[in-house]
Short mmCIF file of C-alpha atoms and ligand atoms in Angstrom, two decimals:
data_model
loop_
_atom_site.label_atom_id
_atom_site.label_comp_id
_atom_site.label_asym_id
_atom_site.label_seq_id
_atom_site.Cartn_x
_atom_site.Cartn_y
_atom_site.Cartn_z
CA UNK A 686 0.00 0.00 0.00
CA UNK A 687 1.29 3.29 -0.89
CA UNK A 688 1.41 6.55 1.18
CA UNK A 689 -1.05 8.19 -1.69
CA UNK A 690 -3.77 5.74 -1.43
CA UNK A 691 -7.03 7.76 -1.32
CA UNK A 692 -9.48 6.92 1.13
CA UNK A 693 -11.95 5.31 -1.26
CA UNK A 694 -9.53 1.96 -1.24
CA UNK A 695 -9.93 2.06 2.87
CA UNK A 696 -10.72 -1.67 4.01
CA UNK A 697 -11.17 -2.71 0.41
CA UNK A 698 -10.44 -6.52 -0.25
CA UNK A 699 -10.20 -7.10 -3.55
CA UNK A 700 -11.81 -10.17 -5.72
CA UNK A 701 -9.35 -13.33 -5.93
CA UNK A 702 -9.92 -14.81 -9.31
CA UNK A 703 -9.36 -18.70 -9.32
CA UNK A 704 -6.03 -19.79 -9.78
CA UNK A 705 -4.62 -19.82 -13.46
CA UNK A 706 -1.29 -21.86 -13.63
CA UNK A 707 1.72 -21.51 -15.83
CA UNK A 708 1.59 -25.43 -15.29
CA UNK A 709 0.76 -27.82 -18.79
CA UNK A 710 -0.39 -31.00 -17.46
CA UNK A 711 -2.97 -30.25 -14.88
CA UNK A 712 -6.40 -30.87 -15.24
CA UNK A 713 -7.89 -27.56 -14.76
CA UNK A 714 -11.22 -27.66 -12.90
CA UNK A 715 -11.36 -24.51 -10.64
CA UNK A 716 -12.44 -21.51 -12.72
CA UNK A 717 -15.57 -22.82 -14.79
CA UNK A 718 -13.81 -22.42 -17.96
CA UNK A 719 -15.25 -23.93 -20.77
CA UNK A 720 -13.19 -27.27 -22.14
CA UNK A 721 -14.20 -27.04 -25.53
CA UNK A 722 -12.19 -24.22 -27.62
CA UNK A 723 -14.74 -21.92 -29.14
CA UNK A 724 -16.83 -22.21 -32.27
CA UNK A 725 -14.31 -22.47 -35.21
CA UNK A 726 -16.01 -20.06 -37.12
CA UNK A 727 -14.34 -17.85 -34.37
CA UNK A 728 -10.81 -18.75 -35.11
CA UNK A 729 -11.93 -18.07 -38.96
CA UNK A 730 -12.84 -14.32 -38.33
CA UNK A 731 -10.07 -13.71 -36.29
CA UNK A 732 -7.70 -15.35 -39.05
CA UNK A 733 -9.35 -13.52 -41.91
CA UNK A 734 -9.48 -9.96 -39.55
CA UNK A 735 -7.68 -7.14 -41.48
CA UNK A 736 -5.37 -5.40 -38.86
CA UNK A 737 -5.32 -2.31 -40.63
CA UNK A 738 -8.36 -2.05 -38.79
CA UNK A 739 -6.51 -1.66 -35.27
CA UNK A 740 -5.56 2.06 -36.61
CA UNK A 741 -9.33 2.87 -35.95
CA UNK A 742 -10.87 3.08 -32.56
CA UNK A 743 -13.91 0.22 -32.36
CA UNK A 744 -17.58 0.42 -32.88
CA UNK A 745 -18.55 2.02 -29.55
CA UNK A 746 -22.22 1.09 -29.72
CA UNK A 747 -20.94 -2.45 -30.67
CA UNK A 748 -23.89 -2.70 -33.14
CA UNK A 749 -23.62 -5.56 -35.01
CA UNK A 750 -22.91 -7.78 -32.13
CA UNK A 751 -25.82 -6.23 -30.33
CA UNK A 752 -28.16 -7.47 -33.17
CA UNK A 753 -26.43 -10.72 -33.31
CA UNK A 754 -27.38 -11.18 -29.51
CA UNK A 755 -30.72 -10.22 -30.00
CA UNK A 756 -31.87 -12.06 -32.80
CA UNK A 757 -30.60 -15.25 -31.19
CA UNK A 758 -32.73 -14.05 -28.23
CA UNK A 759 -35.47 -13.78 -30.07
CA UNK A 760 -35.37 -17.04 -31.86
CA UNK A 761 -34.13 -19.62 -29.72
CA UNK A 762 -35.00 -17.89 -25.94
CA UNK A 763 -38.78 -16.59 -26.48
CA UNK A 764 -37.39 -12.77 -25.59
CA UNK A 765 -38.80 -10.41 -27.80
CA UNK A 766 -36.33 -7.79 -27.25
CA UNK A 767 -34.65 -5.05 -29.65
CA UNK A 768 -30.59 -4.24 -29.94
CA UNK A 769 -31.68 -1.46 -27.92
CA UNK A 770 -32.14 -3.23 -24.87
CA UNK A 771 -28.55 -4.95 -25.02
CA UNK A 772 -25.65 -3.47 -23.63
CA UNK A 773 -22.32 -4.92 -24.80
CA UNK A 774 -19.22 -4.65 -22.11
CA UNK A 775 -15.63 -5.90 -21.31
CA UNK A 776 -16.98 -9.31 -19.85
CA UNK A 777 -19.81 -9.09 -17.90
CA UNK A 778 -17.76 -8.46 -14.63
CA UNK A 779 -17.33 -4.90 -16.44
CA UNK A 780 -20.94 -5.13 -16.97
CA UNK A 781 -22.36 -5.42 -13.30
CA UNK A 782 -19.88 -2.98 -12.49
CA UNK A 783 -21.41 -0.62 -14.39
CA UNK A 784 -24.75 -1.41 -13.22
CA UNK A 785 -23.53 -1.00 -9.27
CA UNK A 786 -22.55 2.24 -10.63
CA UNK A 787 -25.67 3.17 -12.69
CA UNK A 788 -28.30 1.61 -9.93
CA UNK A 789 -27.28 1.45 -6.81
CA UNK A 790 -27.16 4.72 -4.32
CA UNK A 791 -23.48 5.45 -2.69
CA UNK A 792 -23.55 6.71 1.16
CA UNK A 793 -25.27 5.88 4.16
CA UNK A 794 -28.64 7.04 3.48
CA UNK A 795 -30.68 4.67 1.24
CA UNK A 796 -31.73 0.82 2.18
CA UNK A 797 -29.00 -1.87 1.66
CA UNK A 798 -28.81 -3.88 -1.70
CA UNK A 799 -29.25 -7.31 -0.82
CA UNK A 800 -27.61 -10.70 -2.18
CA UNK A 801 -27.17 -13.69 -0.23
CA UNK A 802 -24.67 -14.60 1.69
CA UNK A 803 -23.41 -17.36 -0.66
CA UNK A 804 -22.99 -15.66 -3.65
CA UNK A 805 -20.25 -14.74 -6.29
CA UNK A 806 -17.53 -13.17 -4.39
CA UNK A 807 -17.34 -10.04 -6.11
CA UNK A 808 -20.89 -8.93 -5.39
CA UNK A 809 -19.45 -7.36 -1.97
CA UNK A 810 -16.23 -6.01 -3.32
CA UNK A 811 -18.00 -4.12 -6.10
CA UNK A 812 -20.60 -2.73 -2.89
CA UNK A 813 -17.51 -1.57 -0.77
CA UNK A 814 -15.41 0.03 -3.73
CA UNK A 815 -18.82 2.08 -5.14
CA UNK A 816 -19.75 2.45 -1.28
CA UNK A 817 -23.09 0.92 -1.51
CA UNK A 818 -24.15 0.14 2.14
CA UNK A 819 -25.57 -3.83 1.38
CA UNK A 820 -26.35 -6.54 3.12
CA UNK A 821 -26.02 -10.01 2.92
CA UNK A 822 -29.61 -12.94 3.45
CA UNK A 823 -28.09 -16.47 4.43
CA UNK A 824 -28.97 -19.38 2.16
CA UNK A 825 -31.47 -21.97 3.21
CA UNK A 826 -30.05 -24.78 4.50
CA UNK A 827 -30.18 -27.07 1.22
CA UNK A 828 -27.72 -23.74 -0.20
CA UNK A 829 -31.58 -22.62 -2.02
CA UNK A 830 -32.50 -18.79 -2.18
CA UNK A 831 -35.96 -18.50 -0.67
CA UNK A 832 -37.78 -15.34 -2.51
CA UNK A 833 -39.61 -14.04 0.31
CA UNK A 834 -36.49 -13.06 2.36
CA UNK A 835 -35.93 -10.43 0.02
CA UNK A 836 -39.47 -9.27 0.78
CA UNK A 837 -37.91 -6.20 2.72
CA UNK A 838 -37.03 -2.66 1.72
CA UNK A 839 -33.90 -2.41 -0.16
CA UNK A 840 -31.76 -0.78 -2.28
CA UNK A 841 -31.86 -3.59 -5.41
CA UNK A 842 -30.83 -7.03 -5.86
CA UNK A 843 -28.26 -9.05 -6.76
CA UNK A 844 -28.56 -12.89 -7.64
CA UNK A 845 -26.81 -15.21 -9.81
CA UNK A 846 -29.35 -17.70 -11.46
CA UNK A 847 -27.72 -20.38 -11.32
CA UNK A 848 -26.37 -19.42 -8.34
CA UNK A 849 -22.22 -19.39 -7.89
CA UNK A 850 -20.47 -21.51 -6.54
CA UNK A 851 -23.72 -23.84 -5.84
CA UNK A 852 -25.04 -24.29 -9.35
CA UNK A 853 -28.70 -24.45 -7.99
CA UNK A 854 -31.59 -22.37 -9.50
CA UNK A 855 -34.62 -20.37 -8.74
CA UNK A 856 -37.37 -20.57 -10.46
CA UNK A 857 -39.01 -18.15 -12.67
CA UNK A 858 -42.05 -17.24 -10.49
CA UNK A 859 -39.21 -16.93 -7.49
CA UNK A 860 -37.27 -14.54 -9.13
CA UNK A 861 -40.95 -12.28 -10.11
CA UNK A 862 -41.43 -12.57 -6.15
CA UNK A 863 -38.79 -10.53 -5.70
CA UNK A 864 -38.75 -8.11 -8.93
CA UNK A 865 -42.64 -7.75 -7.77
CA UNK A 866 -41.39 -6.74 -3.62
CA UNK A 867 -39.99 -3.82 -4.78
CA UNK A 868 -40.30 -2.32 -8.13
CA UNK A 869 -38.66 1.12 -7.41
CA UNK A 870 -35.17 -0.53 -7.78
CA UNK A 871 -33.33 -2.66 -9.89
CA UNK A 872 -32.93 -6.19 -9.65
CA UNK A 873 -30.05 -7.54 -11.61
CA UNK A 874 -29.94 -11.20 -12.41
CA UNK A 875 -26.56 -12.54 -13.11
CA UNK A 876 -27.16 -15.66 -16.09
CA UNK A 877 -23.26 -16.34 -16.67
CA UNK A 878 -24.07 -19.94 -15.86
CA UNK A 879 -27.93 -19.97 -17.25
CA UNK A 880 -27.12 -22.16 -20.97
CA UNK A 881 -26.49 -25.15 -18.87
CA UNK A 882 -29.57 -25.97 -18.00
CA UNK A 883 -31.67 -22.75 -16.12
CA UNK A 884 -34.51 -20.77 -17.44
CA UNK A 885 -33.23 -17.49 -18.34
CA UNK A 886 -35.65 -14.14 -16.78
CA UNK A 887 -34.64 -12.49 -20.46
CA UNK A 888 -37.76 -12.16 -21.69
CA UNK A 889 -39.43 -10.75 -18.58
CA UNK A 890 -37.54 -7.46 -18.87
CA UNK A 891 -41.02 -6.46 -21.19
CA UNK A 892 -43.12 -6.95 -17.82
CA UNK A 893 -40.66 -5.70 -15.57
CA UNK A 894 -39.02 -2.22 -16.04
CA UNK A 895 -36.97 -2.73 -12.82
CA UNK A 896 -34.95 -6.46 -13.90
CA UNK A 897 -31.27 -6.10 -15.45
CA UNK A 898 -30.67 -9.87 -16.80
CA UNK A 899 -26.20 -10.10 -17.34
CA UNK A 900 -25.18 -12.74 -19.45
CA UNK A 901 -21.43 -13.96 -20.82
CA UNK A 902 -19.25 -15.55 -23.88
CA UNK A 903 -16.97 -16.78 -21.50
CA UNK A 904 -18.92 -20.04 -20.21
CA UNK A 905 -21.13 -21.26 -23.17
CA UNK A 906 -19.19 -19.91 -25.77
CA UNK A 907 -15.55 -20.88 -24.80
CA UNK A 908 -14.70 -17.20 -24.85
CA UNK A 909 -12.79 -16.24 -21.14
CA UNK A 910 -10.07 -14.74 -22.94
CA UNK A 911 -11.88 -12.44 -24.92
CA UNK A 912 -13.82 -10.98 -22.37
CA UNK A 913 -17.71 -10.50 -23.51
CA UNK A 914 -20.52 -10.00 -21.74
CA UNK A 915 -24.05 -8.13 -22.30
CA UNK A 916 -26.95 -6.91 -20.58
CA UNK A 917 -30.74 -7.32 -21.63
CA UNK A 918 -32.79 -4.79 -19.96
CA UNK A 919 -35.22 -2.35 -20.88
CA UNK A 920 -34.27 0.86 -23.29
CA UNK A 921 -34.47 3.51 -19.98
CA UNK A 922 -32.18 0.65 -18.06
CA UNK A 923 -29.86 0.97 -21.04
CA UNK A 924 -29.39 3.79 -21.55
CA UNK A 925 -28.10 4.36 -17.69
CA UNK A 926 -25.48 1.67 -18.05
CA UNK A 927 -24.41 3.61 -20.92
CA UNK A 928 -24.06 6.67 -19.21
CA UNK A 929 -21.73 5.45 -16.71
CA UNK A 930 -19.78 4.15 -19.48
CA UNK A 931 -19.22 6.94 -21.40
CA UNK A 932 -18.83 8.71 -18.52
CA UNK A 933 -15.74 6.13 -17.78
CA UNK A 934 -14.45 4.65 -20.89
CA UNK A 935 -16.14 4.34 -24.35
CA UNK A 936 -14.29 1.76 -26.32
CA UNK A 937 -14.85 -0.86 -23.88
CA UNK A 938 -14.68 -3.66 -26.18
CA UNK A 939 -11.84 -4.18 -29.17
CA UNK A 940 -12.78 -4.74 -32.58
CA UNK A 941 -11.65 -7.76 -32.73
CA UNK A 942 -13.28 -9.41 -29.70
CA UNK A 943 -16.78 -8.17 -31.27
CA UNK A 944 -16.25 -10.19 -34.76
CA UNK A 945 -15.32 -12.95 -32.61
CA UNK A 946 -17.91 -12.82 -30.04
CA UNK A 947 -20.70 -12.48 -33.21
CA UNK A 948 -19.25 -15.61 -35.19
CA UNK A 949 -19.49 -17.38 -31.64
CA UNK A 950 -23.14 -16.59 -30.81
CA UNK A 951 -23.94 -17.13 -34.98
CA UNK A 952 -23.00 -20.94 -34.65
CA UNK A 953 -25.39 -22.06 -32.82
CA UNK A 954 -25.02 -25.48 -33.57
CA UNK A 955 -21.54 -26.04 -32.29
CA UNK A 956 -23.12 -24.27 -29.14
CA UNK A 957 -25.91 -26.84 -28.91
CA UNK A 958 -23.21 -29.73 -29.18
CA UNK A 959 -20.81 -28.42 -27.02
CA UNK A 960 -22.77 -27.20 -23.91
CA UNK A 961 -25.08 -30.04 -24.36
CA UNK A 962 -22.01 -32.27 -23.70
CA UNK A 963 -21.40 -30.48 -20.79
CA UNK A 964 -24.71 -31.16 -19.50
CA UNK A 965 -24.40 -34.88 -20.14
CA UNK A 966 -21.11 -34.89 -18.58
CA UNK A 967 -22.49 -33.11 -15.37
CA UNK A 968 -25.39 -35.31 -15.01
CA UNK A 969 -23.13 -38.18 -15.46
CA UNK A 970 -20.39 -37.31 -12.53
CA UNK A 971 -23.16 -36.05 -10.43
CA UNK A 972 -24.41 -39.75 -10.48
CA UNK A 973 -20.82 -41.33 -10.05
CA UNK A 974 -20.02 -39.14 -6.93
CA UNK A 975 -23.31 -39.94 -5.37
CA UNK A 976 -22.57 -43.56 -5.81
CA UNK A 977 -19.37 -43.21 -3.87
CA UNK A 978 -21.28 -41.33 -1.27
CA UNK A 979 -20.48 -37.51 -2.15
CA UNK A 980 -22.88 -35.05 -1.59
CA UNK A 981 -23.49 -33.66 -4.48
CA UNK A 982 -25.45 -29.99 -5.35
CA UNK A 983 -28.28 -30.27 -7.96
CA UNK A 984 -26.20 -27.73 -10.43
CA UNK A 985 -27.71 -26.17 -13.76
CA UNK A 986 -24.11 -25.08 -14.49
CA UNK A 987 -21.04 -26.65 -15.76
CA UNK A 988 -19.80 -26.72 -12.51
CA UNK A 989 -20.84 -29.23 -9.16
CA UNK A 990 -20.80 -28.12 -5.57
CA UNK A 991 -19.31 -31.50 -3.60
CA UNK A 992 -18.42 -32.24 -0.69
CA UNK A 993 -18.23 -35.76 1.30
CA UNK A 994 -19.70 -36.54 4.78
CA UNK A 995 -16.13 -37.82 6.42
CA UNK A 996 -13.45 -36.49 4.34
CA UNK A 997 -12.64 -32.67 4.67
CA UNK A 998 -13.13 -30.79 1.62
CA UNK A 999 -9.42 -28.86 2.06
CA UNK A 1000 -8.17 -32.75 2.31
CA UNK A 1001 -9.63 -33.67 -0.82
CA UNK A 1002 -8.47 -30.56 -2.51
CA UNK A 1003 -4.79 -30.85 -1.65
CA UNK A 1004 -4.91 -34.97 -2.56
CA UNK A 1005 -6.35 -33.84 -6.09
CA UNK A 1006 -3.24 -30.91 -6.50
CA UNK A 1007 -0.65 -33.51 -5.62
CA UNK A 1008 -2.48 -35.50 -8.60
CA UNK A 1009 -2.35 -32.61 -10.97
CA UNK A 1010 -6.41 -32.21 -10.85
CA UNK A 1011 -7.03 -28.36 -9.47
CA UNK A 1012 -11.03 -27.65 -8.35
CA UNK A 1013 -11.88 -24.52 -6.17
CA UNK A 1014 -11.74 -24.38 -2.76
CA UNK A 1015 -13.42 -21.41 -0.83
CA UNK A 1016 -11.55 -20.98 3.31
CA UNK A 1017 -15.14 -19.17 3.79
CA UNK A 1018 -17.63 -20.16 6.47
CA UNK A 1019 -20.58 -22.37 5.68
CA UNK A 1020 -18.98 -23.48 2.40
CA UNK A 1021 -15.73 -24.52 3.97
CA UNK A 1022 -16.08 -27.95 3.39
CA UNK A 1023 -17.08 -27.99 0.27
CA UNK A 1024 -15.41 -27.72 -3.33
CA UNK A 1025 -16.60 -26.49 -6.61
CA UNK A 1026 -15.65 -28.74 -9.58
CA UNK A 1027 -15.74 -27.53 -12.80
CA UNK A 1028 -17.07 -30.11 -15.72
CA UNK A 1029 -14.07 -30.72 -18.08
CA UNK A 1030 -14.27 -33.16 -21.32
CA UNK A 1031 -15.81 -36.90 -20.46
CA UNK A 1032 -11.42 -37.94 -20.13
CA UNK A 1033 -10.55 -35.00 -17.42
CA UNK A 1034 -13.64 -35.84 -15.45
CA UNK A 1035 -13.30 -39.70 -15.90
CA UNK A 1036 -9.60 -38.96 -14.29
CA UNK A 1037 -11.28 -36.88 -11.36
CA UNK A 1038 -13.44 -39.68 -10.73
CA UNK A 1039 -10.49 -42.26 -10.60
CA UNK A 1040 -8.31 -39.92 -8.16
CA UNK A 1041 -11.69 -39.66 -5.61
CA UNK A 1042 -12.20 -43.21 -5.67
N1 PMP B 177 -20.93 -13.93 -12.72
C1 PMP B 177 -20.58 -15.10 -12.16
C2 PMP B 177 -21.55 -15.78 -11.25
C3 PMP B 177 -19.33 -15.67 -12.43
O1 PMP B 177 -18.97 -16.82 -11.86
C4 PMP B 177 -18.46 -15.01 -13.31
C5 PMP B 177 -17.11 -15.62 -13.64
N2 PMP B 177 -16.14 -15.39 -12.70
C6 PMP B 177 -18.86 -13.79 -13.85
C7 PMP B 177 -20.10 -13.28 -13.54
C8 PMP B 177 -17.95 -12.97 -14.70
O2 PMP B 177 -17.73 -13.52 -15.95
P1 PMP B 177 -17.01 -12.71 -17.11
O3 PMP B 177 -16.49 -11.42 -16.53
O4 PMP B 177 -15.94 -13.61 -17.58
O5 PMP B 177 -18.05 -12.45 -18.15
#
């Protein structure tokens, strides 16, 4: 810490993003990476990109992509939504950041935001750093959300659907319990994990003025290294999150990274295939570790919550490492002894199961 820090970084703990090691030959399982690579029709547009291009700043408004997104919206998710209720960041970590920023009152005056107490970890750090006075509503004890806790005045919500690191999910008529207890303030509903097997809330943004739905290319669409994520929201929503942008920095996302995200999302059969692989490959490991006595969380993501009734989960973590097999494990209390496993290709997870036996 330097001597010039200014007072805003007071107390601030930052995120810890999941390990990513220089190492080749572990089987990496902690960061809910996708083990696919992307469509190839990516690696085609990025080939065939003229770099001349580079000497221009990008498409601010990232239009095309923004159509691209909602036309597969439209067709294959039942949203009836326009590109002008998409908003296109620098992964949708930049994009909920934003949102803090557009929706959520700074200071000590207004009611807390609210997200549960088991939640992605960076819910809390973007509260402290934006100084949004929030607070946190435990899970149930079965790690579910139950709607009606959030039944109290607030300053917006926050909650992953599927829910991180648990992989369960709320229903539809849960999540309307909550945009229905207080329609004054935003309620943001983060879908990075919803293509594996969730209902998305997409197309209720035309009923409910007050519900931010975040989505990302870096799960279903093999794209964590490009960084691309989007919001679907109403126009007025929009156009907030764009304010704060422009207000910050306007070329958020590279030129590059938007022909690549659009050939992604344009393929969706290779998306079909690959995260419906995934699925299978969850539902199968879910079964295996059950068999050998695991407890195992009823995920909608490519990811399992596990954890075993004898064996500590920090145990079982460091016997995987010393086999070259790296899952997540969170030092945090109530989820201490459990680990989050990330689904890898039908060999990786075939090797986890071997090294557990
Ligand atoms: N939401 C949740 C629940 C996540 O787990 C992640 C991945 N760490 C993100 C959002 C952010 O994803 P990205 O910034 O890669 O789009």
């Amino acid at each position: 810490m330097s001597k010039f820090q200014g007072n805003r970084l007071n107390g601030i703990k930052p995120y810890v993003p999941g390990e990513q090691p220089k190492q080749d030959n572990l089987i990496k399982l902690n960061t809910n990476e996708n083990p696919y690579p992307p469509s190839p029709n990516v690696a085609k547009a990025i080939s065939s990109f003229d770099a001349e291009k580079f000497k221009l700043y990008p498409d601010y408004d990232c239009t095309k992509l923004r159509e691209a997104i909602c036309q597969n919206l439209t067709k294959y998710e039942g949203a009836n939504v326009s590109p002008k209720n998409i908003f296109v960041g620098n992964g949708s970590d930049e994009v909920i950041a934003l949102m803090f920023m557009a929706f959520f009152d700074s200071g000590n005056s207004g009611s807390p935001i609210l997200f549960p107490d088991i939640t992605y970890s960076f819910a809390p750090v973007w509260a402290d750093i934006f100084d949004i006075p929030y607070k946190t509503i435990p899970l149930e004890k079965d790690f579910s959300i139950d709607p009606e806790k959030y039944c109290v005045p607030n300053g917006g919500t926050v909650i992953a659907n599927p829910n991180a690191p648990t992989g369960i999910c709320m229903s539809l008529s849960d999540i309307e319990i909550i945009l229905n207890a207080n329609t004054e303030k935003v309620c943001i509903i983060d879908e990075a994990y919803i293509d594996f097997g969730g209902t998305t809330a997409a197309a209720l943004i035309n009923t409910y003025p007050n519900l931010a739905v975040v989505r990302t290319f870096s799960k279903s669409h093999s794209l964590a290294g490009l960084r691309v994520g989007y919001a679907i929201a109403s126009e007025e929503l929009i156009a907030d999150i764009d304010i704060v942008k422009n207000s910050f920095n306007s070329y958020t996302v590279n030129c590059l990274t938007l022909v690549a995200a659009e050939a992604a999302i344009k393929d969706r059969e290779y998306f079909e295939k690959t995260r419906n692989e995934i699925i299978a490959t969850r539902e199968d490991v879910s079964v295996s570790l059950r068999t050998m006595g695991y407890y195992v969380s009823e995920s909608k993501a490519n990811f399992i919550f596990v954890s075993h009734p004898d064996i500590k989960a920090e145990i079982i973590f460091n016997e995987l490492r010393s086999k070259n097999i790296l899952v997540r494990y969170f030092n945090k209390p109530n989820i201490d002894n459990c680990l989050r496993i990330s689904i890898g290709t039908r060999e990786q997870m075939d090797t986890l199961i071997e090294a557990l036996c």
